[in-house]
Amino acid sequence: MNPIVKRSQRRRKDEDNVKVVDSALDSRTAQAILEIMRKLRLRRVLGSIASGKEARIYPAIDEAEKYYALKVYYMATATSKRSTIKYIQGDPRFDGVSLGDTKELIYTWAKKEFKNLIRMAGAGVRVPQPFVLVRNVVAMEFLGDGPARAPLLRELDPSLIDAALYLKLIEQVELTVTKARLVHGDLSEYNVVIVRGEPYLIDVGQALPVEHDKAEEMLIRDLSNLNRFFERLGIETVEVEETAKDLLKRAGSLTS
Ligand SMILES: Nc1ncnc2c1ncn2[C@@H]1O[C@H](COP(=O)(O)OP(=O)(O)O)[C@@H](O)[C@H]1O
Ligand SMILES: [Mg+2]
């Protein structure tokens, strides 16, 4: 048999195996997952444990039984595309990206999350450690005792939610702004995961550099969301506007 035909048949078979995990995956995405499986020497990808508007999370396991989380961005719908454009415009790191090409936008979005994770991890923020990016798929550290994911802040037993946890979370926001020089931009009890009592920030694709026009507004919104959640449980919180200004000033992006 012609070896070229053989290789392409082989590839289709691998792709079919990935599709068993999720028949809805398009062929390019299945290929991206295969590439990541090769790079990280993953043995198996499990069924998705979470799916939101823009992405789906698949646990995966390597030869040493270590778990990873694969975040797969969907090929965009009209609404997520609009919200993507809103964030990318004005971010100097994405100058020159064509805003008309949907596929390009989704790749840009995944790349944005990957780079933000690297920048935050490098600054000492608790985030899932990023490993590999291939097109619309980000491979990162799995938070939890795989395949069971760790709880979101909103799923945490209320008896475990106290002032100390709130302060730990504010400390992560502080590191994000002053050391990573980013504003998360979608922070709430839905994007904080609790691992052994420590808050981890997830879902950082939309995070903005502190220099961005909307940075202060986004930071105020992030802090307000967290405060609303903790105040409902009777926990004392920090003053939002003052804290936002102080953090941005310490990041060197506000002069007044
Ligand atoms: N690294 C991870 N380890 C374990 N679970 C994760 C990880 N990242 C995300 N999740 C789970 O998947 C869900 C969706 O991920 P998220 O990044 O918030 O995407 P979305 O944009 O769909 O909200 C989260 O609410 C969380 O429960
Ligand atoms: Mg989320």
PDB file of C-alpha atoms and ligand atoms in Angstrom:
ATOM      1  CA  MET A   1       0.000   0.000   0.000  1.00  0.00           C
ATOM      2  CA  ASN A   2       1.108   3.529  -0.730  1.00  0.00           C
ATOM      3  CA  PRO A   3       2.700   4.822   2.554  1.00  0.00           C
ATOM      4  CA  ILE A   4       1.074   8.251   2.190  1.00  0.00           C
ATOM      5  CA  VAL A   5      -2.357   6.710   2.095  1.00  0.00           C
ATOM      6  CA  LYS A   6      -1.443   4.580   5.079  1.00  0.00           C
ATOM      7  CA  ARG A   7      -0.376   7.569   7.129  1.00  0.00           C
ATOM      8  CA  SER A   8      -3.517   9.538   6.381  1.00  0.00           C
ATOM      9  CA  GLN A   9      -5.646   6.519   7.237  1.00  0.00           C
ATOM     10  CA  ARG A  10      -3.800   6.152  10.489  1.00  0.00           C
ATOM     11  CA  ARG A  11      -4.397   9.808  11.280  1.00  0.00           C
ATOM     12  CA  ARG A  12      -8.080   9.434  10.588  1.00  0.00           C
ATOM     13  CA  LYS A  13      -8.215   6.508  12.956  1.00  0.00           C
ATOM     14  CA  ASP A  14      -6.519   8.475  15.766  1.00  0.00           C
ATOM     15  CA  GLU A  15      -8.915  11.277  15.076  1.00  0.00           C
ATOM     16  CA  ASP A  16     -11.850   8.880  15.316  1.00  0.00           C
ATOM     17  CA  ASN A  17     -10.582   7.772  18.715  1.00  0.00           C
ATOM     18  CA  VAL A  18     -10.583  11.366  19.940  1.00  0.00           C
ATOM     19  CA  LYS A  19     -14.065  11.790  18.517  1.00  0.00           C
ATOM     20  CA  VAL A  20     -15.308   8.901  20.633  1.00  0.00           C
ATOM     21  CA  VAL A  21     -14.712  11.258  23.566  1.00  0.00           C
ATOM     22  CA  ASP A  22     -16.892  13.888  21.965  1.00  0.00           C
ATOM     23  CA  SER A  23     -18.505  13.351  18.582  1.00  0.00           C
ATOM     24  CA  ALA A  24     -19.170  17.082  18.307  1.00  0.00           C
ATOM     25  CA  LEU A  25     -15.463  17.938  17.963  1.00  0.00           C
ATOM     26  CA  ASP A  26     -14.550  19.258  14.547  1.00  0.00           C
ATOM     27  CA  SER A  27     -11.672  17.626  12.722  1.00  0.00           C
ATOM     28  CA  ARG A  28      -9.113  20.460  13.298  1.00  0.00           C
ATOM     29  CA  THR A  29      -9.887  20.430  17.027  1.00  0.00           C
ATOM     30  CA  ALA A  30      -9.568  16.634  17.215  1.00  0.00           C
ATOM     31  CA  GLN A  31      -6.160  17.015  15.510  1.00  0.00           C
ATOM     32  CA  ALA A  32      -5.095  19.713  17.970  1.00  0.00           C
ATOM     33  CA  ILE A  33      -6.008  17.402  20.861  1.00  0.00           C
ATOM     34  CA  LEU A  34      -3.960  14.608  19.254  1.00  0.00           C
ATOM     35  CA  GLU A  35      -0.979  16.921  18.938  1.00  0.00           C
ATOM     36  CA  ILE A  36      -1.245  17.794  22.636  1.00  0.00           C
ATOM     37  CA  MET A  37      -1.587  14.096  23.521  1.00  0.00           C
ATOM     38  CA  ARG A  38       1.696  13.447  21.713  1.00  0.00           C
ATOM     39  CA  LYS A  39       3.496  16.401  23.287  1.00  0.00           C
ATOM     40  CA  LEU A  40       2.437  15.615  26.866  1.00  0.00           C
ATOM     41  CA  ARG A  41       2.428  11.852  26.342  1.00  0.00           C
ATOM     42  CA  LEU A  42      -1.211  11.624  27.338  1.00  0.00           C
ATOM     43  CA  ARG A  43      -2.719   8.182  27.437  1.00  0.00           C
ATOM     44  CA  ARG A  44      -6.373   9.082  27.431  1.00  0.00           C
ATOM     45  CA  VAL A  45      -8.773  11.990  27.229  1.00  0.00           C
ATOM     46  CA  LEU A  46     -11.936  11.616  29.315  1.00  0.00           C
ATOM     47  CA  GLY A  47     -15.417  12.977  28.648  1.00  0.00           C
ATOM     48  CA  SER A  48     -15.974  16.671  29.249  1.00  0.00           C
ATOM     49  CA  ILE A  49     -16.616  17.720  32.865  1.00  0.00           C
ATOM     50  CA  ALA A  50     -17.812  21.238  32.155  1.00  0.00           C
ATOM     51  CA  SER A  51     -19.101  23.159  29.221  1.00  0.00           C
ATOM     52  CA  GLY A  52     -19.827  26.835  29.109  1.00  0.00           C
ATOM     53  CA  LYS A  53     -20.703  29.300  26.417  1.00  0.00           C
ATOM     54  CA  GLU A  54     -17.225  29.463  24.943  1.00  0.00           C
ATOM     55  CA  ALA A  55     -15.282  26.406  26.032  1.00  0.00           C
ATOM     56  CA  ARG A  56     -15.392  22.849  27.289  1.00  0.00           C
ATOM     57  CA  ILE A  57     -13.040  21.181  29.799  1.00  0.00           C
ATOM     58  CA  TYR A  58     -11.764  17.626  29.284  1.00  0.00           C
ATOM     59  CA  PRO A  59      -9.662  15.832  31.904  1.00  0.00           C
ATOM     60  CA  ALA A  60      -6.782  13.854  30.427  1.00  0.00           C
ATOM     61  CA  ILE A  61      -4.330  11.429  31.973  1.00  0.00           C
ATOM     62  CA  ASP A  62      -0.680  10.736  31.178  1.00  0.00           C
ATOM     63  CA  GLU A  63       1.450   7.596  31.441  1.00  0.00           C
ATOM     64  CA  ALA A  64       2.247   8.386  35.083  1.00  0.00           C
ATOM     65  CA  GLU A  65      -1.478   8.740  35.912  1.00  0.00           C
ATOM     66  CA  LYS A  66      -1.133  12.488  36.252  1.00  0.00           C
ATOM     67  CA  TYR A  67      -4.195  14.516  35.317  1.00  0.00           C
ATOM     68  CA  TYR A  68      -4.360  17.506  32.983  1.00  0.00           C
ATOM     69  CA  ALA A  69      -7.219  19.773  31.998  1.00  0.00           C
ATOM     70  CA  LEU A  70      -7.723  20.467  28.293  1.00  0.00           C
ATOM     71  CA  LYS A  71      -9.712  23.629  27.690  1.00  0.00           C
ATOM     72  CA  VAL A  72     -11.184  23.519  24.212  1.00  0.00           C
ATOM     73  CA  TYR A  73     -12.553  26.736  22.763  1.00  0.00           C
ATOM     74  CA  TYR A  74     -15.498  26.225  20.438  1.00  0.00           C
ATOM     75  CA  MET A  75     -15.487  27.656  17.000  1.00  0.00           C
ATOM     76  CA  ALA A  76     -17.330  30.881  17.778  1.00  0.00           C
ATOM     77  CA  THR A  77     -20.970  31.751  17.834  1.00  0.00           C
ATOM     78  CA  ALA A  78     -21.972  35.266  16.867  1.00  0.00           C
ATOM     79  CA  THR A  79     -22.339  36.453  20.482  1.00  0.00           C
ATOM     80  CA  SER A  80     -19.035  35.151  21.797  1.00  0.00           C
ATOM     81  CA  LYS A  81     -17.372  36.628  18.743  1.00  0.00           C
ATOM     82  CA  ARG A  82     -18.762  40.059  19.577  1.00  0.00           C
ATOM     83  CA  SER A  83     -17.606  39.879  23.177  1.00  0.00           C
ATOM     84  CA  THR A  84     -14.182  38.682  22.022  1.00  0.00           C
ATOM     85  CA  ILE A  85     -13.765  41.656  19.734  1.00  0.00           C
ATOM     86  CA  LYS A  86     -14.688  44.033  22.560  1.00  0.00           C
ATOM     87  CA  TYR A  87     -11.825  42.714  24.693  1.00  0.00           C
ATOM     88  CA  ILE A  88      -9.185  42.363  22.015  1.00  0.00           C
ATOM     89  CA  GLN A  89      -9.642  45.871  20.664  1.00  0.00           C
ATOM     90  CA  GLY A  90      -7.368  48.212  22.567  1.00  0.00           C
ATOM     91  CA  ASP A  91      -5.085  45.442  23.815  1.00  0.00           C
ATOM     92  CA  PRO A  92      -1.664  46.278  22.335  1.00  0.00           C
ATOM     93  CA  ARG A  93      -0.657  42.620  22.430  1.00  0.00           C
ATOM     94  CA  PHE A  94      -3.222  41.838  19.720  1.00  0.00           C
ATOM     95  CA  ASP A  95      -2.517  44.657  17.285  1.00  0.00           C
ATOM     96  CA  GLY A  96      -2.642  43.334  13.745  1.00  0.00           C
ATOM     97  CA  VAL A  97      -5.005  40.400  14.407  1.00  0.00           C
ATOM     98  CA  SER A  98      -7.691  40.345  11.752  1.00  0.00           C
ATOM     99  CA  LEU A  99     -11.025  40.793  13.485  1.00  0.00           C
ATOM    100  CA  GLY A 100     -12.968  39.449  10.526  1.00  0.00           C
ATOM    101  CA  ASP A 101     -11.739  35.860  10.615  1.00  0.00           C
ATOM    102  CA  THR A 102     -13.656  33.735  13.130  1.00  0.00           C
ATOM    103  CA  LYS A 103     -11.180  30.877  13.270  1.00  0.00           C
ATOM    104  CA  GLU A 104      -8.298  33.298  13.784  1.00  0.00           C
ATOM    105  CA  LEU A 105     -10.247  34.973  16.599  1.00  0.00           C
ATOM    106  CA  ILE A 106     -10.818  31.747  18.478  1.00  0.00           C
ATOM    107  CA  TYR A 107      -7.139  30.858  18.201  1.00  0.00           C
ATOM    108  CA  THR A 108      -6.294  34.341  19.428  1.00  0.00           C
ATOM    109  CA  TRP A 109      -8.652  33.877  22.351  1.00  0.00           C
ATOM    110  CA  ALA A 110      -7.037  30.559  23.379  1.00  0.00           C
ATOM    111  CA  LYS A 111      -3.598  32.143  22.998  1.00  0.00           C
ATOM    112  CA  LYS A 112      -4.705  35.034  25.171  1.00  0.00           C
ATOM    113  CA  GLU A 113      -5.741  32.644  27.938  1.00  0.00           C
ATOM    114  CA  PHE A 114      -2.468  30.701  27.608  1.00  0.00           C
ATOM    115  CA  LYS A 115      -0.326  33.851  27.753  1.00  0.00           C
ATOM    116  CA  ASN A 116      -2.301  35.308  30.643  1.00  0.00           C
ATOM    117  CA  LEU A 117      -1.891  32.048  32.572  1.00  0.00           C
ATOM    118  CA  ILE A 118       1.882  32.153  31.966  1.00  0.00           C
ATOM    119  CA  ARG A 119       2.082  35.769  33.050  1.00  0.00           C
ATOM    120  CA  MET A 120       0.006  35.181  36.193  1.00  0.00           C
ATOM    121  CA  ALA A 121       1.812  31.968  37.155  1.00  0.00           C
ATOM    122  CA  GLY A 122       5.119  33.790  36.669  1.00  0.00           C
ATOM    123  CA  ALA A 123       3.965  36.524  39.032  1.00  0.00           C
ATOM    124  CA  GLY A 124       3.104  33.970  41.697  1.00  0.00           C
ATOM    125  CA  VAL A 125      -0.673  34.096  41.274  1.00  0.00           C
ATOM    126  CA  ARG A 126      -2.417  30.794  41.993  1.00  0.00           C
ATOM    127  CA  VAL A 127      -3.684  29.669  38.587  1.00  0.00           C
ATOM    128  CA  PRO A 128      -3.643  26.261  36.904  1.00  0.00           C
ATOM    129  CA  GLN A 129      -0.107  25.878  35.535  1.00  0.00           C
ATOM    130  CA  PRO A 130      -0.206  26.230  31.732  1.00  0.00           C
ATOM    131  CA  PHE A 131       1.574  23.527  29.680  1.00  0.00           C
ATOM    132  CA  VAL A 132       0.823  23.621  25.958  1.00  0.00           C
ATOM    133  CA  LEU A 133      -1.239  25.592  23.465  1.00  0.00           C
ATOM    134  CA  VAL A 134      -2.249  24.124  20.116  1.00  0.00           C
ATOM    135  CA  ARG A 135      -4.671  26.279  18.127  1.00  0.00           C
ATOM    136  CA  ASN A 136      -7.936  26.397  20.137  1.00  0.00           C
ATOM    137  CA  VAL A 137      -6.844  23.972  22.882  1.00  0.00           C
ATOM    138  CA  VAL A 138      -5.008  24.919  26.098  1.00  0.00           C
ATOM    139  CA  ALA A 139      -3.507  22.146  28.241  1.00  0.00           C
ATOM    140  CA  MET A 140      -3.128  23.102  31.895  1.00  0.00           C
ATOM    141  CA  GLU A 141      -2.806  21.672  35.367  1.00  0.00           C
ATOM    142  CA  PHE A 142      -5.913  19.835  36.528  1.00  0.00           C
ATOM    143  CA  LEU A 143      -7.292  21.338  39.733  1.00  0.00           C
ATOM    144  CA  GLY A 144      -8.729  18.586  41.911  1.00  0.00           C
ATOM    145  CA  ASP A 145      -8.203  14.923  42.520  1.00  0.00           C
ATOM    146  CA  GLY A 146      -8.658  13.793  38.930  1.00  0.00           C
ATOM    147  CA  PRO A 147     -11.045  13.036  37.467  1.00  0.00           C
ATOM    148  CA  ALA A 148     -13.061  14.859  40.157  1.00  0.00           C
ATOM    149  CA  ARG A 149     -12.544  18.602  39.793  1.00  0.00           C
ATOM    150  CA  ALA A 150     -12.054  20.798  42.868  1.00  0.00           C
ATOM    151  CA  PRO A 151     -15.108  22.885  43.833  1.00  0.00           C
ATOM    152  CA  LEU A 152     -15.764  26.377  42.580  1.00  0.00           C
ATOM    153  CA  LEU A 153     -16.089  29.015  45.311  1.00  0.00           C
ATOM    154  CA  ARG A 154     -19.833  28.980  44.706  1.00  0.00           C
ATOM    155  CA  GLU A 155     -19.984  25.218  45.313  1.00  0.00           C
ATOM    156  CA  LEU A 156     -17.936  25.303  48.503  1.00  0.00           C
ATOM    157  CA  ASP A 157     -19.564  24.240  51.757  1.00  0.00           C
ATOM    158  CA  PRO A 158     -20.564  27.564  53.413  1.00  0.00           C
ATOM    159  CA  SER A 159     -18.948  26.444  56.675  1.00  0.00           C
ATOM    160  CA  LEU A 160     -15.576  26.679  54.879  1.00  0.00           C
ATOM    161  CA  ILE A 161     -16.138  30.240  53.697  1.00  0.00           C
ATOM    162  CA  ASP A 162     -14.710  32.775  56.130  1.00  0.00           C
ATOM    163  CA  ALA A 163     -12.850  36.085  56.377  1.00  0.00           C
ATOM    164  CA  ALA A 164      -9.503  34.308  56.004  1.00  0.00           C
ATOM    165  CA  LEU A 165     -10.555  32.841  52.642  1.00  0.00           C
ATOM    166  CA  TYR A 166     -11.769  36.265  51.504  1.00  0.00           C
ATOM    167  CA  LEU A 167      -8.412  37.813  52.389  1.00  0.00           C
ATOM    168  CA  LYS A 168      -6.539  35.054  50.553  1.00  0.00           C
ATOM    169  CA  LEU A 169      -8.631  35.805  47.501  1.00  0.00           C
ATOM    170  CA  ILE A 170      -8.002  39.548  47.731  1.00  0.00           C
ATOM    171  CA  GLU A 171      -4.298  38.702  47.980  1.00  0.00           C
ATOM    172  CA  GLN A 172      -4.546  36.834  44.641  1.00  0.00           C
ATOM    173  CA  VAL A 173      -6.255  39.860  43.079  1.00  0.00           C
ATOM    174  CA  GLU A 174      -3.491  42.056  44.503  1.00  0.00           C
ATOM    175  CA  LEU A 175      -0.770  39.841  42.975  1.00  0.00           C
ATOM    176  CA  THR A 176      -2.623  39.773  39.655  1.00  0.00           C
ATOM    177  CA  VAL A 177      -2.769  43.567  39.441  1.00  0.00           C
ATOM    178  CA  THR A 178       0.544  44.603  41.002  1.00  0.00           C
ATOM    179  CA  LYS A 179       2.833  41.759  39.882  1.00  0.00           C
ATOM    180  CA  ALA A 180       1.245  40.248  36.744  1.00  0.00           C
ATOM    181  CA  ARG A 181      -0.072  43.723  35.867  1.00  0.00           C
ATOM    182  CA  LEU A 182      -3.353  42.270  34.648  1.00  0.00           C
ATOM    183  CA  VAL A 183      -6.989  42.681  35.614  1.00  0.00           C
ATOM    184  CA  HIS A 184      -8.936  39.396  35.505  1.00  0.00           C
ATOM    185  CA  GLY A 185     -12.098  40.950  34.098  1.00  0.00           C
ATOM    186  CA  ASP A 186     -14.539  38.089  34.803  1.00  0.00           C
ATOM    187  CA  LEU A 187     -13.927  37.362  38.436  1.00  0.00           C
ATOM    188  CA  SER A 188     -16.737  35.942  40.551  1.00  0.00           C
ATOM    189  CA  GLU A 189     -17.577  32.865  42.639  1.00  0.00           C
ATOM    190  CA  TYR A 190     -17.853  31.012  39.278  1.00  0.00           C
ATOM    191  CA  ASN A 191     -14.213  31.548  38.276  1.00  0.00           C
ATOM    192  CA  VAL A 192     -12.479  30.788  41.570  1.00  0.00           C
ATOM    193  CA  VAL A 193     -11.590  27.173  42.403  1.00  0.00           C
ATOM    194  CA  ILE A 194     -10.730  26.130  45.955  1.00  0.00           C
ATOM    195  CA  VAL A 195      -7.913  23.584  46.324  1.00  0.00           C
ATOM    196  CA  ARG A 196      -7.052  22.551  49.897  1.00  0.00           C
ATOM    197  CA  GLY A 197      -8.357  25.849  51.235  1.00  0.00           C
ATOM    198  CA  GLU A 198      -6.454  27.983  48.698  1.00  0.00           C
ATOM    199  CA  PRO A 199      -8.244  30.056  46.047  1.00  0.00           C
ATOM    200  CA  TYR A 200      -7.114  29.602  42.418  1.00  0.00           C
ATOM    201  CA  LEU A 201      -8.184  32.009  39.672  1.00  0.00           C
ATOM    202  CA  ILE A 202      -9.376  30.376  36.439  1.00  0.00           C
ATOM    203  CA  ASP A 203     -10.864  31.457  33.097  1.00  0.00           C
ATOM    204  CA  VAL A 204      -8.370  34.244  32.385  1.00  0.00           C
ATOM    205  CA  GLY A 205      -8.865  34.578  28.610  1.00  0.00           C
ATOM    206  CA  GLN A 206     -10.364  38.044  28.925  1.00  0.00           C
ATOM    207  CA  ALA A 207      -7.828  39.439  31.427  1.00  0.00           C
ATOM    208  CA  LEU A 208      -6.584  42.886  30.414  1.00  0.00           C
ATOM    209  CA  PRO A 209      -3.272  44.651  30.943  1.00  0.00           C
ATOM    210  CA  VAL A 210      -3.467  47.331  33.659  1.00  0.00           C
ATOM    211  CA  GLU A 211      -2.815  49.965  30.970  1.00  0.00           C
ATOM    212  CA  HIS A 212      -6.066  49.147  29.165  1.00  0.00           C
ATOM    213  CA  ASP A 213      -8.799  51.843  29.123  1.00  0.00           C
ATOM    214  CA  LYS A 214     -11.241  49.503  30.803  1.00  0.00           C
ATOM    215  CA  ALA A 215      -8.852  48.161  33.460  1.00  0.00           C
ATOM    216  CA  GLU A 216     -10.210  50.246  36.342  1.00  0.00           C
ATOM    217  CA  GLU A 217     -13.846  49.604  35.440  1.00  0.00           C
ATOM    218  CA  MET A 218     -13.167  45.844  35.171  1.00  0.00           C
ATOM    219  CA  LEU A 219     -11.265  45.720  38.444  1.00  0.00           C
ATOM    220  CA  ILE A 220     -14.108  47.513  40.215  1.00  0.00           C
ATOM    221  CA  ARG A 221     -16.533  45.000  38.759  1.00  0.00           C
ATOM    222  CA  ASP A 222     -14.333  42.042  39.808  1.00  0.00           C
ATOM    223  CA  LEU A 223     -14.014  43.307  43.383  1.00  0.00           C
ATOM    224  CA  SER A 224     -17.741  44.098  43.574  1.00  0.00           C
ATOM    225  CA  ASN A 225     -18.624  40.572  42.445  1.00  0.00           C
ATOM    226  CA  LEU A 226     -16.389  38.997  45.088  1.00  0.00           C
ATOM    227  CA  ASN A 227     -17.659  41.375  47.791  1.00  0.00           C
ATOM    228  CA  ARG A 228     -21.303  40.641  46.977  1.00  0.00           C
ATOM    229  CA  PHE A 229     -20.663  36.919  47.413  1.00  0.00           C
ATOM    230  CA  PHE A 230     -18.833  37.248  50.757  1.00  0.00           C
ATOM    231  CA  GLU A 231     -21.111  39.959  52.153  1.00  0.00           C
ATOM    232  CA  ARG A 232     -24.106  37.659  51.717  1.00  0.00           C
ATOM    233  CA  LEU A 233     -22.354  35.334  54.180  1.00  0.00           C
ATOM    234  CA  GLY A 234     -21.798  38.201  56.634  1.00  0.00           C
ATOM    235  CA  ILE A 235     -18.083  38.624  55.910  1.00  0.00           C
ATOM    236  CA  GLU A 236     -16.580  42.097  56.111  1.00  0.00           C
ATOM    237  CA  THR A 237     -15.130  43.309  52.810  1.00  0.00           C
ATOM    238  CA  VAL A 238     -12.780  46.008  51.526  1.00  0.00           C
ATOM    239  CA  GLU A 239     -13.904  49.288  49.978  1.00  0.00           C
ATOM    240  CA  VAL A 240     -14.071  48.686  46.225  1.00  0.00           C
ATOM    241  CA  GLU A 241     -13.172  51.988  44.500  1.00  0.00           C
ATOM    242  CA  GLU A 242     -10.399  52.784  46.955  1.00  0.00           C
ATOM    243  CA  THR A 243      -8.851  49.302  46.664  1.00  0.00           C
ATOM    244  CA  ALA A 244      -9.032  49.361  42.871  1.00  0.00           C
ATOM    245  CA  LYS A 245      -7.326  52.758  42.692  1.00  0.00           C
ATOM    246  CA  ASP A 246      -4.669  51.747  45.199  1.00  0.00           C
ATOM    247  CA  LEU A 247      -3.822  48.502  43.353  1.00  0.00           C
ATOM    248  CA  LEU A 248      -3.642  50.198  39.945  1.00  0.00           C
ATOM    249  CA  LYS A 249      -1.481  52.924  41.394  1.00  0.00           C
ATOM    250  CA  ARG A 250       0.873  50.303  42.803  1.00  0.00           C
ATOM    251  CA  ALA A 251       0.961  48.664  39.365  1.00  0.00           C
ATOM    252  CA  GLY A 252       2.140  52.010  38.067  1.00  0.00           C
ATOM    253  CA  SER A 253      -0.822  52.594  35.799  1.00  0.00           C
ATOM    254  CA  LEU A 254      -2.610  55.402  37.679  1.00  0.00           C
ATOM    255  CA  THR A 255      -0.940  58.641  38.594  1.00  0.00           C
ATOM    256  CA  SER A 256      -3.757  60.392  40.456  1.00  0.00           C
TER     257      SER A 256
HETATM  258  N1  LIG B   1      -7.714  23.601  35.354  1.00  0.00           N
HETATM  259  C1  LIG B   1      -8.885  23.126  35.722  1.00  0.00           C
HETATM  260  N2  LIG B   1      -8.978  22.037  36.528  1.00  0.00           N
HETATM  261  C2  LIG B   1     -10.191  21.551  36.905  1.00  0.00           C
HETATM  262  N3  LIG B   1     -11.385  22.082  36.526  1.00  0.00           N
HETATM  263  C3  LIG B   1     -11.358  23.166  35.728  1.00  0.00           C
HETATM  264  C4  LIG B   1     -10.127  23.743  35.288  1.00  0.00           C
HETATM  265  N4  LIG B   1     -10.422  24.814  34.508  1.00  0.00           N
HETATM  266  C5  LIG B   1     -11.763  24.897  34.471  1.00  0.00           C
HETATM  267  N5  LIG B   1     -12.347  23.918  35.200  1.00  0.00           N
HETATM  268  C6  LIG B   1     -13.796  23.679  35.371  1.00  0.00           C
HETATM  269  O1  LIG B   1     -14.435  23.932  34.135  1.00  0.00           O
HETATM  270  C7  LIG B   1     -15.381  24.981  34.235  1.00  0.00           C
HETATM  271  C8  LIG B   1     -15.313  25.875  33.000  1.00  0.00           C
HETATM  272  O2  LIG B   1     -14.008  26.436  32.863  1.00  0.00           O
HETATM  273  P1  LIG B   1     -13.779  27.970  32.594  1.00  0.00           P
HETATM  274  O3  LIG B   1     -12.328  28.163  32.358  1.00  0.00           O
HETATM  275  O4  LIG B   1     -14.401  28.781  33.682  1.00  0.00           O
HETATM  276  O5  LIG B   1     -14.524  28.181  31.192  1.00  0.00           O
HETATM  277  P2  LIG B   1     -15.874  28.969  30.775  1.00  0.00           P
HETATM  278  O6  LIG B   1     -15.375  30.051  29.862  1.00  0.00           O
HETATM  279  O7  LIG B   1     -16.690  27.944  30.067  1.00  0.00           O
HETATM  280  O8  LIG B   1     -16.520  29.514  32.020  1.00  0.00           O
HETATM  281  C9  LIG B   1     -15.025  25.714  35.521  1.00  0.00           C
HETATM  282  O9  LIG B   1     -16.186  26.248  36.122  1.00  0.00           O
HETATM  283  C10 LIG B   1     -14.408  24.636  36.385  1.00  0.00           C
HETATM  284  O10 LIG B   1     -15.401  23.943  37.097  1.00  0.00           O
HETATM  285 MG    MG B   2     -15.806  30.254  33.813  1.00  0.00          MG
END
